[in-house]
Amino acid sequence: MKLYCLSSGPLKVNTYFLVNELTKTAIVIDSAENYKLIKNTEKNYGFTIKYVLLTHAHFDHAGNVKKLQDDGVEIYVSKLDAPKLLNDLNLSLDFGRKFDYCVADYEFSDNEELVLEDIKIKVIYTPGHTDGSVTFLVEDMLFTGDTLFLESVGRTDFPTGNKEQLIESVKGLFALDGDYKVYPGHQEFTTLSHERKYNAFVDYD
Ligand SMILES: [Zn+2]
């Protein structure tokens, strides 16, 4: 499996591509807002996107899911965030953005293990930024969406956000055995060992 990352837009949203090099197929984690950039990446690297998995349903992570679905891509999101693809809790209205509503193809639950394109993905519910936010665990990598950032954590002042819940979610990640690379929904990458030590928002010993 090969990992590619695209960082796009003023919010520097990270779109990740997990690519099965044998089948030349890809799973996208968070589709951001730039459809052309995603389609160009697909074309330039010569793979076919089969799935989009969302860490949560905010517009800046779930942009274009309807368009991609129309292209034949299956959209996966947590049970609790799925309704946000069909209402204004995706925050598109608040930020004055266009958002095409989308009925997800699949709604996953906590601790579910997905195997897509021979890639194993474990779903860990990490509520707090939204009530249905998740982290995806793939090999030695965590895709944390807007739950955990480099020396920071996600906002909890949006609808369905909850600060105590978010801190508990991050502590749950910190309690995982060993170290993981952390690929957040915005900005730079980090590692779990770095965050256990330097993240000032979460007490951990
Ligand atoms: Zn968000």
mmCIF file with all atom_site columns, N, CA and C and ligand atoms in Angstrom, residues 55-61 90-91 129-130 133 145-147 149 154-155 158 186, ligand 1:
data_model
loop_
_atom_site.group_PDB
_atom_site.id
_atom_site.type_symbol
_atom_site.label_atom_id
_atom_site.label_alt_id
_atom_site.label_comp_id
_atom_site.label_asym_id
_atom_site.label_entity_id
_atom_site.label_seq_id
_atom_site.pdbx_PDB_ins_code
_atom_site.Cartn_x
_atom_site.Cartn_y
_atom_site.Cartn_z
_atom_site.occupancy
_atom_site.B_iso_or_equiv
_atom_site.pdbx_formal_charge
_atom_site.auth_seq_id
_atom_site.auth_comp_id
_atom_site.auth_asym_id
_atom_site.auth_atom_id
_atom_site.pdbx_PDB_model_num
ATOM   1  N  N  . THR A 1 55  ? -13.745 11.131 7.936  1.00 0.00 ? 55  THR A N  1
ATOM   2  C  CA . THR A 1 55  ? -13.498 11.172 9.386  1.00 0.00 ? 55  THR A CA 1
ATOM   3  C  C  . THR A 1 55  ? -14.666 11.854 10.084 1.00 0.00 ? 55  THR A C  1
ATOM   4  N  N  . HIS A 1 56  ? -15.337 12.751 9.380  1.00 0.00 ? 56  HIS A N  1
ATOM   5  C  CA . HIS A 1 56  ? -16.569 13.390 9.854  1.00 0.00 ? 56  HIS A CA 1
ATOM   6  C  C  . HIS A 1 56  ? -17.185 14.114 8.667  1.00 0.00 ? 56  HIS A C  1
ATOM   7  N  N  . ALA A 1 57  ? -18.392 14.644 8.865  1.00 0.00 ? 57  ALA A N  1
ATOM   8  C  CA . ALA A 1 57  ? -19.152 15.120 7.705  1.00 0.00 ? 57  ALA A CA 1
ATOM   9  C  C  . ALA A 1 57  ? -19.131 16.636 7.507  1.00 0.00 ? 57  ALA A C  1
ATOM   10 N  N  . HIS A 1 58  ? -18.150 17.331 8.054  1.00 0.00 ? 58  HIS A N  1
ATOM   11 C  CA . HIS A 1 58  ? -18.068 18.771 7.771  1.00 0.00 ? 58  HIS A CA 1
ATOM   12 C  C  . HIS A 1 58  ? -17.733 19.003 6.296  1.00 0.00 ? 58  HIS A C  1
ATOM   13 N  N  . PHE A 1 59  ? -18.273 20.112 5.749  1.00 0.00 ? 59  PHE A N  1
ATOM   14 C  CA . PHE A 1 59  ? -18.164 20.375 4.306  1.00 0.00 ? 59  PHE A CA 1
ATOM   15 C  C  . PHE A 1 59  ? -16.718 20.401 3.803  1.00 0.00 ? 59  PHE A C  1
ATOM   16 N  N  . ASP A 1 60  ? -15.791 20.862 4.656  1.00 0.00 ? 60  ASP A N  1
ATOM   17 C  CA . ASP A 1 60  ? -14.413 21.010 4.172  1.00 0.00 ? 60  ASP A CA 1
ATOM   18 C  C  . ASP A 1 60  ? -13.696 19.662 4.063  1.00 0.00 ? 60  ASP A C  1
ATOM   19 N  N  . HIS A 1 61  ? -14.288 18.622 4.646  1.00 0.00 ? 61  HIS A N  1
ATOM   20 C  CA . HIS A 1 61  ? -13.724 17.271 4.529  1.00 0.00 ? 61  HIS A CA 1
ATOM   21 C  C  . HIS A 1 61  ? -14.538 16.395 3.583  1.00 0.00 ? 61  HIS A C  1
ATOM   22 N  N  . ASN A 1 90  ? -23.399 20.100 8.299  1.00 0.00 ? 90  ASN A N  1
ATOM   23 C  CA . ASN A 1 90  ? -22.063 19.994 7.679  1.00 0.00 ? 90  ASN A CA 1
ATOM   24 C  C  . ASN A 1 90  ? -21.384 21.364 7.605  1.00 0.00 ? 90  ASN A C  1
ATOM   25 N  N  . LEU A 1 91  ? -22.073 22.409 8.062  1.00 0.00 ? 91  LEU A N  1
ATOM   26 C  CA . LEU A 1 91  ? -21.546 23.777 8.205  1.00 0.00 ? 91  LEU A CA 1
ATOM   27 C  C  . LEU A 1 91  ? -21.358 24.530 6.897  1.00 0.00 ? 91  LEU A C  1
ATOM   28 N  N  . HIS A 1 129 ? -15.270 16.570 18.303 1.00 0.00 ? 129 HIS A N  1
ATOM   29 C  CA . HIS A 1 129 ? -15.314 17.629 17.277 1.00 0.00 ? 129 HIS A CA 1
ATOM   30 C  C  . HIS A 1 129 ? -16.721 17.631 16.659 1.00 0.00 ? 129 HIS A C  1
ATOM   31 N  N  . THR A 1 130 ? -17.197 16.453 16.263 1.00 0.00 ? 130 THR A N  1
ATOM   32 C  CA . THR A 1 130 ? -18.628 16.209 16.025 1.00 0.00 ? 130 THR A CA 1
ATOM   33 C  C  . THR A 1 130 ? -18.959 14.938 16.800 1.00 0.00 ? 130 THR A C  1
ATOM   34 N  N  . SER A 1 133 ? -17.507 11.852 14.858 1.00 0.00 ? 133 SER A N  1
ATOM   35 C  CA . SER A 1 133 ? -16.135 11.870 14.340 1.00 0.00 ? 133 SER A CA 1
ATOM   36 C  C  . SER A 1 133 ? -15.427 10.549 14.629 1.00 0.00 ? 133 SER A C  1
ATOM   37 N  N  . GLY A 1 145 ? -8.564  13.041 11.431 1.00 0.00 ? 145 GLY A N  1
ATOM   38 C  CA . GLY A 1 145 ? -9.545  14.074 11.076 1.00 0.00 ? 145 GLY A CA 1
ATOM   39 C  C  . GLY A 1 145 ? -9.335  15.339 11.896 1.00 0.00 ? 145 GLY A C  1
ATOM   40 N  N  . ASP A 1 146 ? -10.411 15.863 12.470 1.00 0.00 ? 146 ASP A N  1
ATOM   41 C  CA . ASP A 1 146 ? -10.287 17.079 13.280 1.00 0.00 ? 146 ASP A CA 1
ATOM   42 C  C  . ASP A 1 146 ? -10.320 16.775 14.773 1.00 0.00 ? 146 ASP A C  1
ATOM   43 N  N  . THR A 1 147 ? -9.894  15.557 15.124 1.00 0.00 ? 147 THR A N  1
ATOM   44 C  CA . THR A 1 147 ? -9.825  15.179 16.542 1.00 0.00 ? 147 THR A CA 1
ATOM   45 C  C  . THR A 1 147 ? -8.474  15.583 17.126 1.00 0.00 ? 147 THR A C  1
ATOM   46 N  N  . PHE A 1 149 ? -4.524  17.120 16.245 1.00 0.00 ? 149 PHE A N  1
ATOM   47 C  CA . PHE A 1 149 ? -3.583  17.782 15.326 1.00 0.00 ? 149 PHE A CA 1
ATOM   48 C  C  . PHE A 1 149 ? -2.199  17.824 15.950 1.00 0.00 ? 149 PHE A C  1
ATOM   49 N  N  . GLY A 1 154 ? -9.020  19.439 17.889 1.00 0.00 ? 154 GLY A N  1
ATOM   50 C  CA . GLY A 1 154 ? -10.050 20.076 17.078 1.00 0.00 ? 154 GLY A CA 1
ATOM   51 C  C  . GLY A 1 154 ? -10.959 20.997 17.883 1.00 0.00 ? 154 GLY A C  1
ATOM   52 N  N  . ARG A 1 155 ? -11.650 21.864 17.168 1.00 0.00 ? 155 ARG A N  1
ATOM   53 C  CA . ARG A 1 155 ? -12.622 22.757 17.798 1.00 0.00 ? 155 ARG A CA 1
ATOM   54 C  C  . ARG A 1 155 ? -13.816 21.954 18.297 1.00 0.00 ? 155 ARG A C  1
ATOM   55 N  N  . PHE A 1 158 ? -18.658 23.821 17.482 1.00 0.00 ? 158 PHE A N  1
ATOM   56 C  CA . PHE A 1 158 ? -19.667 23.644 16.428 1.00 0.00 ? 158 PHE A CA 1
ATOM   57 C  C  . PHE A 1 158 ? -20.794 22.744 16.960 1.00 0.00 ? 158 PHE A C  1
ATOM   58 N  N  . HIS A 1 186 ? -6.034  18.513 9.061  1.00 0.00 ? 186 HIS A N  1
ATOM   59 C  CA . HIS A 1 186 ? -5.463  19.798 8.636  1.00 0.00 ? 186 HIS A CA 1
ATOM   60 C  C  . HIS A 1 186 ? -3.992  19.851 9.062  1.00 0.00 ? 186 HIS A C  1
HETATM 61 ZN ZN . ZN  B 2 .   ? -14.455 19.616 11.044 1.00 0.00 ? 1   ZN  B ZN 1
#
